[in-house]
Coordinates of C-alpha atoms in Angstrom, one line a residue:
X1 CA 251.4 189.9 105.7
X2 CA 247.7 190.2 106.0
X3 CA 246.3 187.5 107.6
X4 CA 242.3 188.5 106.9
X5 CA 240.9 188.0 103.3
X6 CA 237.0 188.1 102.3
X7 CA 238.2 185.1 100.2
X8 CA 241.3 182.5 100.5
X9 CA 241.9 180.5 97.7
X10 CA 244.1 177.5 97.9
X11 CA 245.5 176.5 94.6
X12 CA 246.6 179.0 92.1
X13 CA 246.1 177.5 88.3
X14 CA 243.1 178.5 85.4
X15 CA 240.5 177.9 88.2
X16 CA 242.0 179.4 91.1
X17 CA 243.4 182.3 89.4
X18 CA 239.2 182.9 87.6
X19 CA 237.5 182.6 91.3
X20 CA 239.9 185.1 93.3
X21 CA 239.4 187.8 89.7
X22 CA 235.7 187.0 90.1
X23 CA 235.8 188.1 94.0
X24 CA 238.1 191.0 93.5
X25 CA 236.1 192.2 90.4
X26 CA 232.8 192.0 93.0
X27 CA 234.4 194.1 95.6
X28 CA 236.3 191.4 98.0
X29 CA 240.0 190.9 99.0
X30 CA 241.4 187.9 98.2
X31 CA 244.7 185.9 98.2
X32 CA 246.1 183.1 96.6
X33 CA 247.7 180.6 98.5
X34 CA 249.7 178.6 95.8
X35 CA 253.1 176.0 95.9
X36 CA 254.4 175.4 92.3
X37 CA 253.5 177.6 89.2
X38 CA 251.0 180.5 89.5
X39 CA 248.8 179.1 86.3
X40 CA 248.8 175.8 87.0
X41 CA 248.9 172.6 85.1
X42 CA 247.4 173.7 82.3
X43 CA 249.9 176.4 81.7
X44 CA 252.8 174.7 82.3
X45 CA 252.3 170.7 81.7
X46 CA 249.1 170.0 80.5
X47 CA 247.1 172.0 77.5
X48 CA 249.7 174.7 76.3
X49 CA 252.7 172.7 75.6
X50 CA 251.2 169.2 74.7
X51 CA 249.1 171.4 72.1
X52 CA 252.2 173.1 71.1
X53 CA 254.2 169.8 70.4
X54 CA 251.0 168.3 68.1
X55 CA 250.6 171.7 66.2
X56 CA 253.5 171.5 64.1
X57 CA 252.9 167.6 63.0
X58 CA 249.0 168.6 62.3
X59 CA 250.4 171.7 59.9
X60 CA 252.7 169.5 58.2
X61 CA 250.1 167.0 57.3
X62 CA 247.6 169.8 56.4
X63 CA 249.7 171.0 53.9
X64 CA 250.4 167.8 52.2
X65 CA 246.6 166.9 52.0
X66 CA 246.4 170.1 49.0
X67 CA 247.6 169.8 46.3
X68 CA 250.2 172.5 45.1
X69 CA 251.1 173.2 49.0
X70 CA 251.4 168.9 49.1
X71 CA 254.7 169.5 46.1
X72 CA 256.3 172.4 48.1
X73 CA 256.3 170.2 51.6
X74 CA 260.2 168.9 51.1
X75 CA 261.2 168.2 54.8
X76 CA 260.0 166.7 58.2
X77 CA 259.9 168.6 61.1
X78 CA 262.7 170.2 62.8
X79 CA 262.4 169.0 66.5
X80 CA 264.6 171.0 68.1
X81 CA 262.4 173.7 67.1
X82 CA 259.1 172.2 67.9
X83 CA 260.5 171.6 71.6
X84 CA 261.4 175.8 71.6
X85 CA 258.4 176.5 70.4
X86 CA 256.9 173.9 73.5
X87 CA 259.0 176.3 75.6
X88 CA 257.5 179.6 74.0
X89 CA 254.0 177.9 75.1
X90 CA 255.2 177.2 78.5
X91 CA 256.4 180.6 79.4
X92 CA 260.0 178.8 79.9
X93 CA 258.2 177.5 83.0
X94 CA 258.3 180.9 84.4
X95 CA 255.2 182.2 85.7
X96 CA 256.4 186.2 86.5
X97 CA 254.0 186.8 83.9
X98 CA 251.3 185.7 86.0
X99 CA 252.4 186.8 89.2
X100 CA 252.1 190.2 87.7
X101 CA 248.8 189.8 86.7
X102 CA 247.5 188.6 90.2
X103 CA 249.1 191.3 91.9
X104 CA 247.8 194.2 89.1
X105 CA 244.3 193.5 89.7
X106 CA 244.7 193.2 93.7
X107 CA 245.1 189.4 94.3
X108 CA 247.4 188.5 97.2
X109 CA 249.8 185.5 96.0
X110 CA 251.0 183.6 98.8
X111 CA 253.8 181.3 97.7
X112 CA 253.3 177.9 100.0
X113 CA 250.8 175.0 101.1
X114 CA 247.9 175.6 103.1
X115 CA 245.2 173.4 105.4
X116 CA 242.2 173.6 107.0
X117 CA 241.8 174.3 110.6
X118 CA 238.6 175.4 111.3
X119 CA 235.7 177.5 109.4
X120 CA 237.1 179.5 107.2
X121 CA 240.7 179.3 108.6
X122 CA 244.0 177.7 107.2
X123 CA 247.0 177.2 108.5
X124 CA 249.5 178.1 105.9
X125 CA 253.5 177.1 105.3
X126 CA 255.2 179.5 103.1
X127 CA 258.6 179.0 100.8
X128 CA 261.2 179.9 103.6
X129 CA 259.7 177.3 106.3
X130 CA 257.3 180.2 108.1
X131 CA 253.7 179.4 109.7
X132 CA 251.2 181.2 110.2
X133 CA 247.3 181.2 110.0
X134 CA 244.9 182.9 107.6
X135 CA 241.1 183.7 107.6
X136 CA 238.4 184.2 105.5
X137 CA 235.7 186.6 105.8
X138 CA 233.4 184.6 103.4
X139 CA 234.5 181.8 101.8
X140 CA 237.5 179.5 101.2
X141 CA 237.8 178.3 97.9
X142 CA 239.9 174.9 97.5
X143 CA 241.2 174.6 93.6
X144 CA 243.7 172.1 93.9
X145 CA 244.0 170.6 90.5
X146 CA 244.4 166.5 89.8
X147 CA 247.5 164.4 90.2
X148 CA 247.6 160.9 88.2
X149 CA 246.9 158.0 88.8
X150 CA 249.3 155.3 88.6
X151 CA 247.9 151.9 88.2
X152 CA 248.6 148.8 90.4
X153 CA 251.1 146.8 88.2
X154 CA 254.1 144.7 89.9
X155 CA 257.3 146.1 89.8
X156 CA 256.1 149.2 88.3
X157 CA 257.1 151.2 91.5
X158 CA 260.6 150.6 91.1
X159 CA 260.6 151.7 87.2
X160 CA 261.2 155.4 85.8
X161 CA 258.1 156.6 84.4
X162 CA 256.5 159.7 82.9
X163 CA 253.9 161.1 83.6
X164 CA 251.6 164.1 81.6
X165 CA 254.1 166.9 82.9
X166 CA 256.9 165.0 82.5
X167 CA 256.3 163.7 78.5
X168 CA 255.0 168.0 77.6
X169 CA 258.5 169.4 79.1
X170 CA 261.0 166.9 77.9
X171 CA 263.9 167.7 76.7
X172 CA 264.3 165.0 74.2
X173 CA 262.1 162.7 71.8
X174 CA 263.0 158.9 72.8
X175 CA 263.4 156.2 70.2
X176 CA 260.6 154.4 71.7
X177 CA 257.8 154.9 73.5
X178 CA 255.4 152.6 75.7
X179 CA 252.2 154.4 76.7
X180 CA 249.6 152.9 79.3
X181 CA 246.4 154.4 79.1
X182 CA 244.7 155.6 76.2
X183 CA 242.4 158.1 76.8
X184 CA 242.8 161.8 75.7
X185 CA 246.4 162.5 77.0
X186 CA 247.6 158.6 76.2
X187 CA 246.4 159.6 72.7
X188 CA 247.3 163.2 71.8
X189 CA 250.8 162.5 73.3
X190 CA 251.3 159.3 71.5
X191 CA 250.7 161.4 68.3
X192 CA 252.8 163.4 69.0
X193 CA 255.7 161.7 69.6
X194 CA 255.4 159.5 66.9
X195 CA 255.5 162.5 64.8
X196 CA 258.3 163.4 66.3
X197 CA 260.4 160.2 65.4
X198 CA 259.6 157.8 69.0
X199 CA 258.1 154.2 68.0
X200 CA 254.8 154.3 70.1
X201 CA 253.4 151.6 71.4
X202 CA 249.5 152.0 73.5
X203 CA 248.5 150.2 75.5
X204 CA 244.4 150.1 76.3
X205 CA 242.8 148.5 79.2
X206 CA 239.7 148.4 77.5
X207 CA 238.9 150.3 74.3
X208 CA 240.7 153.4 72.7
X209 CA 239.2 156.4 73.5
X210 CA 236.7 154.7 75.1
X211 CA 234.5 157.7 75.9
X212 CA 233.8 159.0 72.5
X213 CA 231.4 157.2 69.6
X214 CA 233.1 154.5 67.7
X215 CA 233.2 156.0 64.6
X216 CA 234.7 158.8 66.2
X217 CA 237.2 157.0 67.6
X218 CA 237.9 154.8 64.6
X219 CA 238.8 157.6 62.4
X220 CA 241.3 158.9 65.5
X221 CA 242.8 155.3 65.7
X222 CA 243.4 155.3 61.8
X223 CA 245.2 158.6 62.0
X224 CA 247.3 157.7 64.7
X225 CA 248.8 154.0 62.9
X226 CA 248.8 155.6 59.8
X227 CA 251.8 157.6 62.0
X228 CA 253.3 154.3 62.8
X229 CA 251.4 154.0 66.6
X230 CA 250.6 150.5 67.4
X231 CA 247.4 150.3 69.5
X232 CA 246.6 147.8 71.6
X233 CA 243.2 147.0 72.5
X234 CA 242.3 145.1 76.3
X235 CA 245.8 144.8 77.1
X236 CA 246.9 145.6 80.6
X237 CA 250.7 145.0 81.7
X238 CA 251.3 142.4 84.1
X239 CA 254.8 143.3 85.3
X240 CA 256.8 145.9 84.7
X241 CA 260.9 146.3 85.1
X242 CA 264.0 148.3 84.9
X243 CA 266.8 146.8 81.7
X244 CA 270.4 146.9 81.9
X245 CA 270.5 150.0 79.9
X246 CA 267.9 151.9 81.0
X247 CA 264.9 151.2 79.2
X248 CA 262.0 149.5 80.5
X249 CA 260.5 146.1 79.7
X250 CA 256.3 145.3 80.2
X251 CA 255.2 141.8 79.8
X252 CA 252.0 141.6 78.8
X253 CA 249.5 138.9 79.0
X254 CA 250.6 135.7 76.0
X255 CA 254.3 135.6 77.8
X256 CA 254.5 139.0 75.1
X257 CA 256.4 141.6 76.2
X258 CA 257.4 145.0 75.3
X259 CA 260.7 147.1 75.8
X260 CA 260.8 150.9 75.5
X261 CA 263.5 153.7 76.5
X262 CA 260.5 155.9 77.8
X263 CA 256.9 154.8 79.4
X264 CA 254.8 157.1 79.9
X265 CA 251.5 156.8 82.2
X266 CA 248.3 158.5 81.0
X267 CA 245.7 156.2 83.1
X268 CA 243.6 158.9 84.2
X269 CA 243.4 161.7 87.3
X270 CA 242.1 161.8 90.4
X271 CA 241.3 165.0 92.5
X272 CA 244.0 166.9 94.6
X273 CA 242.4 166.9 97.8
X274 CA 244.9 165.2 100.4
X275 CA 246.2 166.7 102.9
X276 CA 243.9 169.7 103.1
X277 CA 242.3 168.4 106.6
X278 CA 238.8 167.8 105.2
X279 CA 238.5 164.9 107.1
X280 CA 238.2 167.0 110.2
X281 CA 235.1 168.4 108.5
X282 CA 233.5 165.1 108.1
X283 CA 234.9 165.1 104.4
X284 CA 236.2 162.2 103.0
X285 CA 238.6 163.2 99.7
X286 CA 237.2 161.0 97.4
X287 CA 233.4 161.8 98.2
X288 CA 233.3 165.6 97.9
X289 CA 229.8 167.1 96.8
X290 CA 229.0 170.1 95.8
X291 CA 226.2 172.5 94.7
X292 CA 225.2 174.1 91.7
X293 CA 227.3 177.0 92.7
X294 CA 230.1 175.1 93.8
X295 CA 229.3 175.2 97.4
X296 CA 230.4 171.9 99.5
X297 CA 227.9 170.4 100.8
X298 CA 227.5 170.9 104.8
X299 CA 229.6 173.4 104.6
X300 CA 228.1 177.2 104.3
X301 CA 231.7 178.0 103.5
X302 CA 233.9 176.2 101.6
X303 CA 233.6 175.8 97.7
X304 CA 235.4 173.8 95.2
X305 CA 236.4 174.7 91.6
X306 CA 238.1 172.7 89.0
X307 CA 239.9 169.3 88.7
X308 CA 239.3 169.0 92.6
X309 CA 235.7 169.4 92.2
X310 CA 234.8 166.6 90.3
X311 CA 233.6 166.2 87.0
X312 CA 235.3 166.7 83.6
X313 CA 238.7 167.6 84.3
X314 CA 239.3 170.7 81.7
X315 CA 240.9 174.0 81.7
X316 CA 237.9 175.5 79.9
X317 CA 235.2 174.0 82.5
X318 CA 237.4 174.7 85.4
X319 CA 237.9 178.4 84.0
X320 CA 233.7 178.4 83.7
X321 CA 233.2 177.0 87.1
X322 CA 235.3 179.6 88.8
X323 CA 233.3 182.3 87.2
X324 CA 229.8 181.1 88.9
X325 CA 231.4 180.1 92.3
X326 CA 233.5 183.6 92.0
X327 CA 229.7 185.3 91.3
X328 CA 228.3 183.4 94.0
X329 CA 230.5 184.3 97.0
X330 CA 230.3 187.8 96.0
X331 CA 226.7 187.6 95.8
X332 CA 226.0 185.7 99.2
X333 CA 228.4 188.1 100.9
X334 CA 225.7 190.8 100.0
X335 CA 223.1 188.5 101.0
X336 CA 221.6 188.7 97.5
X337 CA 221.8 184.8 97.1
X338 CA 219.4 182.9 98.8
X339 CA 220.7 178.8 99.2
X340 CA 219.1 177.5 96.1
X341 CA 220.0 178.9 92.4
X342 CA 218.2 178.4 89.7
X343 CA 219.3 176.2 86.7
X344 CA 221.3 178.5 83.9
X345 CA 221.3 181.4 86.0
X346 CA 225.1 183.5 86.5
X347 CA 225.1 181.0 89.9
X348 CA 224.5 177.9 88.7
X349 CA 227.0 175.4 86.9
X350 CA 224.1 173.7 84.7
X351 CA 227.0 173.4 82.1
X352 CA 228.4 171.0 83.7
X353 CA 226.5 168.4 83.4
X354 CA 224.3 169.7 80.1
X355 CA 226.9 170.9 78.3
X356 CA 230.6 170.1 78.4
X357 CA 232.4 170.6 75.7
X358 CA 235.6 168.3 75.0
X359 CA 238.1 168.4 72.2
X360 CA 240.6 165.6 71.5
X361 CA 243.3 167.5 69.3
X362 CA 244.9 164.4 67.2
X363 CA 244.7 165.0 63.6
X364 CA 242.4 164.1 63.1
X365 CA 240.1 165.9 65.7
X366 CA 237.1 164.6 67.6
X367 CA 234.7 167.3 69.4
X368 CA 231.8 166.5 71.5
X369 CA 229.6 168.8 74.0
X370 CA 226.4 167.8 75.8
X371 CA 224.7 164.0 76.7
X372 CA 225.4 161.0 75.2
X373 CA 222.9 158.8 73.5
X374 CA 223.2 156.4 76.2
X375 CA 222.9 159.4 78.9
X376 CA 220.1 160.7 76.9
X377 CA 217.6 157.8 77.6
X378 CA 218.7 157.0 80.7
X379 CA 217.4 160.7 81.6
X380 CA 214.5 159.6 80.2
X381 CA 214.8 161.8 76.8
X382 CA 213.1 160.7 74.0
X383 CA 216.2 161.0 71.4
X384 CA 217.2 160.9 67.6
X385 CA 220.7 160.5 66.6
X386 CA 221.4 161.6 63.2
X387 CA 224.5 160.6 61.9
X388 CA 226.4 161.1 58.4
X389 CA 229.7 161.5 56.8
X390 CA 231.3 164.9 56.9
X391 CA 231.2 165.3 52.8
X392 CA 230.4 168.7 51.7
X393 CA 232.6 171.1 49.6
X394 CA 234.0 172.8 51.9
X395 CA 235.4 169.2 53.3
X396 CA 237.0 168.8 50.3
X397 CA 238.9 172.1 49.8
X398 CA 239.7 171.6 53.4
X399 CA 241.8 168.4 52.0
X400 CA 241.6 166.2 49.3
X401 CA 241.3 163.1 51.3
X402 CA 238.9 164.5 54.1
X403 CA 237.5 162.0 56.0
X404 CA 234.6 162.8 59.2
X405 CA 232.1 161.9 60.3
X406 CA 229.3 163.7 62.9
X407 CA 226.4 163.3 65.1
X408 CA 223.5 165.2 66.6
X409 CA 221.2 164.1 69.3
X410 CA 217.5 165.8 69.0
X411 CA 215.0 165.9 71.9
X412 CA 212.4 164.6 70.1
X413 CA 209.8 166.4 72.6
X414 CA 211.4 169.2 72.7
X415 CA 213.1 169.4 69.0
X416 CA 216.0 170.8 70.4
X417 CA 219.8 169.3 70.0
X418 CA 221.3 168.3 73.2
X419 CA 224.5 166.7 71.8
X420 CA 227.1 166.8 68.9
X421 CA 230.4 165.1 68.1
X422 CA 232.5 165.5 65.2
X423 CA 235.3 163.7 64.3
X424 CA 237.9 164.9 61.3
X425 CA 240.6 167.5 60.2
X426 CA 240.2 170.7 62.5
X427 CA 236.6 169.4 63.6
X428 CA 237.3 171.5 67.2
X429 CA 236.1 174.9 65.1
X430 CA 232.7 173.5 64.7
X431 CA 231.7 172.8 68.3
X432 CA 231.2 176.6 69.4
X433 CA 228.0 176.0 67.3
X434 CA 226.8 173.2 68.7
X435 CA 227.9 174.3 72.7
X436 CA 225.4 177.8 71.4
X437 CA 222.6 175.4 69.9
X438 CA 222.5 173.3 73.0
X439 CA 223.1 175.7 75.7
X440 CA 220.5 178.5 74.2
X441 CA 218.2 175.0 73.7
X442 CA 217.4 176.8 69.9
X443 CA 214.2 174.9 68.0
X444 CA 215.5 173.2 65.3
X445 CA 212.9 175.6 63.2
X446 CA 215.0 178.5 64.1
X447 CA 218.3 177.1 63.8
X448 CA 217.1 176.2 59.9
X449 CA 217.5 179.7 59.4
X450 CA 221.1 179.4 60.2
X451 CA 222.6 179.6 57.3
X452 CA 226.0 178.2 57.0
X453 CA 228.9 179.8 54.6
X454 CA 229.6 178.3 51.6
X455 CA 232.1 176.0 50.9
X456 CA 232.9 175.8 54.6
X457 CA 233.0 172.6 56.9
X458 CA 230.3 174.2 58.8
X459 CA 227.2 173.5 55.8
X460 CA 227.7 170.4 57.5
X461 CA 224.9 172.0 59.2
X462 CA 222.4 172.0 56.9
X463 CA 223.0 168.6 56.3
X464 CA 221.8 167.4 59.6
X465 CA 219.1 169.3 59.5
X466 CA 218.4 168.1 55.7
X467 CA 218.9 164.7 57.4
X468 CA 216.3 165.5 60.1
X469 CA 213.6 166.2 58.1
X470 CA 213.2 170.2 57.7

């Protein structure tokens, strides 16, 4: 085995695999070093097959919202195969697939952990038990992913849980289901399920969906107990334990409690950074900074893409991040990249905190990208939200009963959007145009010449701008 590289990445899902193409594709060697699933998370236990198990309930209920399609729905769905189809999604866990595409376009996989030693070296334990040390040339990249987090509640530890990857490759739908956490995963999964026959239960420490506009989130929450899921708002278990048959019993604060044959933990993530020796670096875990390009600070060396990296914790980001940080290296390793980068340019990850865009696919849908009201003014941006009901014709031959609802956030200086959110049936299809609007920061006197289709969801367009004042 080679034990020299231009560039070493440690972690080998979306992320990892995007910053060792962008190396190779600039003219560097680079391996992989990479202990479960060449793909990652996202592949596997995350995105793919928790999109695949909601799918199937979101096209049943799409066609009974039409009438004519509505009279020919007979059935409910057929679980066994919505869990095949999971399986399609998932590759059968079997990541040959993408083994085969690292090694076609010259990306060393290296099948093991790895940890830092020194600058730019890692010592590295494969499969069979073997050790040996690898360096970089130019850069180590770490792309560890996230692992949950699993909240502090007595007796919890000695309970069965799932977790994300657990609930997206079971086997079997429970009868019921208990859910802590109710944030994106906590609420597509609980969907989900419930669709799939389990009695859900949520449970929300503080609000559901808490990072998304009310309405928004009030449309998502009337979706999901119109499919029998029981949300509960500010509740946090106080004990948990194991029953005589199996299931597990919370009590929750008022002596209540709840019993379910499954509980599943969706309380957020936290970077994958233990163990990698970053301490030794002066590096605590939990307190890793980085550049615009991805570069650790301190460190002239080692970068960070992805989950690990901080910020939102999405395929899609990850994926964009790995591109720049991939660009960078290459570029610094001709020394055409001086320390600094300039904001939007092919080494800068400005997107990331301008313009992230986040989908949560219930049915229905809410899609967001770029600042917050709130983050707005605390930048000190003079804003305008506009909000109104998603109600044009194309809503309505969409489905009879469509309901949404949508916001835009205008610089008022500047007369440019820098945040959307939508929220309805198959709302994810409009944020392209909003991620384009903000990102090429078009004048809202250009963007009236936009014309939207007609009757398509998208005129809801014009109706902002109509809103606005143009």
């Amino acid at each position: 085995m080679d034990s020299e590289y231009d560039v070493i990445v440690v972690g080998g899902g979306a992320a990892g695999e995007n910053a060792a193409d962008r190396a190779v594709k600039g003219g560097l060697t680079a391996a992989i070093v990479e202990k479960s699933l060449l793909g990652g998370a996202c592949s596997y236990w995350a995105c793919e097959p928790s999109k695949a198990l909601l799918r199937p309930g979101t096209a049943l209920h799409a066609a009974r919202r039409v009438p004519g399609s509505r009279e020919a729905v007979t059935g409910q769905l057929d679980v066994p195969a919505v869990l095949a189809h999971r399986d399609e999604a998932s590759s059968h866990w079997d990541d040959s697939g993408q083994a085969q595409w690292a090694e076609g376009v010259g990306i060393k996989v290296i099948r093991g952990t790895a940890r830092l030693t020194g600058a730019r070296r890692l010592w590295v334990t494969d499969d069979d038990g073997n050790h040996f040390t690898l360096t970089a040339r130019h850069a180590v990249v770490l792309a560890t992913g996230s692992l949950p987090v699993i909240p502090k509640v007595p007796g919890l530890h000695n309970v069965r849980v799932w977790t994300t990857p657990d609930a997206t490759s079971t086997q079997e739908v429970p009868e019921s289901l208990a859910v802590i956490g109710a944030g994106v995963a906590g609420a597509e999964l609980a969907q989900a399920f419930a669709r799939l026959g389990s009695k859900v239960t949520m449970l929300a420490r503080g609000s559901f969906l808490s990072a998304f506009p009310e309405d928004a989130r009030n449309l998502v929450a009337e979706g999901l107990r119109a499919d029998g899921v029981e949300i509960l708002e500010g509740v946090s278990p106080e004990f948990a334990e194991r029953t005589d048959d199996g299931a597990v019993r919370l009590t929750l604060p008022g002596d209540r409690t709840l019993k379910a044959e499954r509980l599943l933990v969706a309380a957020g993530r936290r970077p994958a950074l233990d163990g990698l020796g970053l301490p030794a670096f002066g590096i605590e875990p939990h307190l890793l900074r980085i550049d615009e390009s991805g570069r650790v600070q301190g460190l002239s060396w080692l970068y960070a893409v992805g989950d690990c990296s901080g910020g939102a914790k999405l395929t899609h980001q990850g994926k964009y991040q790995a591109r720049i940080t991939g660009d960078a290296i290459v570029a610094r390793s001709r020394d055409e990249l001086d320390a600094d980068v300039e904001p939007w340019s092919r080494w800068a990850r400005t997107a990331d905190v301008l313009a992230v865009p986040h989908v949560v696919f219930t049915d229905p849908e809410i899609a967001s990208v770029g600042l917050t009201e709130e983050d707005a003014w605390e930048a000190g941006i003079r804003v305008r939200a506009v909000e109104l009901p998603i109600s044009v014709a194309g809503a309505w031959q969409h489905a009879e009963d469509y309901e949404g609802w949508a916001q835009f956030l205008v610089d008022e200086d500047a007369r440019t959007l820098i945040g959307a959110c939508f929220a309805g049936p198959d709302v994810a299809e409009l944020l392209h145009a909003a991620t384009i609007a903000i990102v090429g920061e078009v004048p809202l006197e250009r963007l009236w010449h936009a014309t939207p289709s007609f009757p398509t969801v998208s005129e809801i367009w014009l109706r902002f701008l109509e809103a606005y004042g143009l």
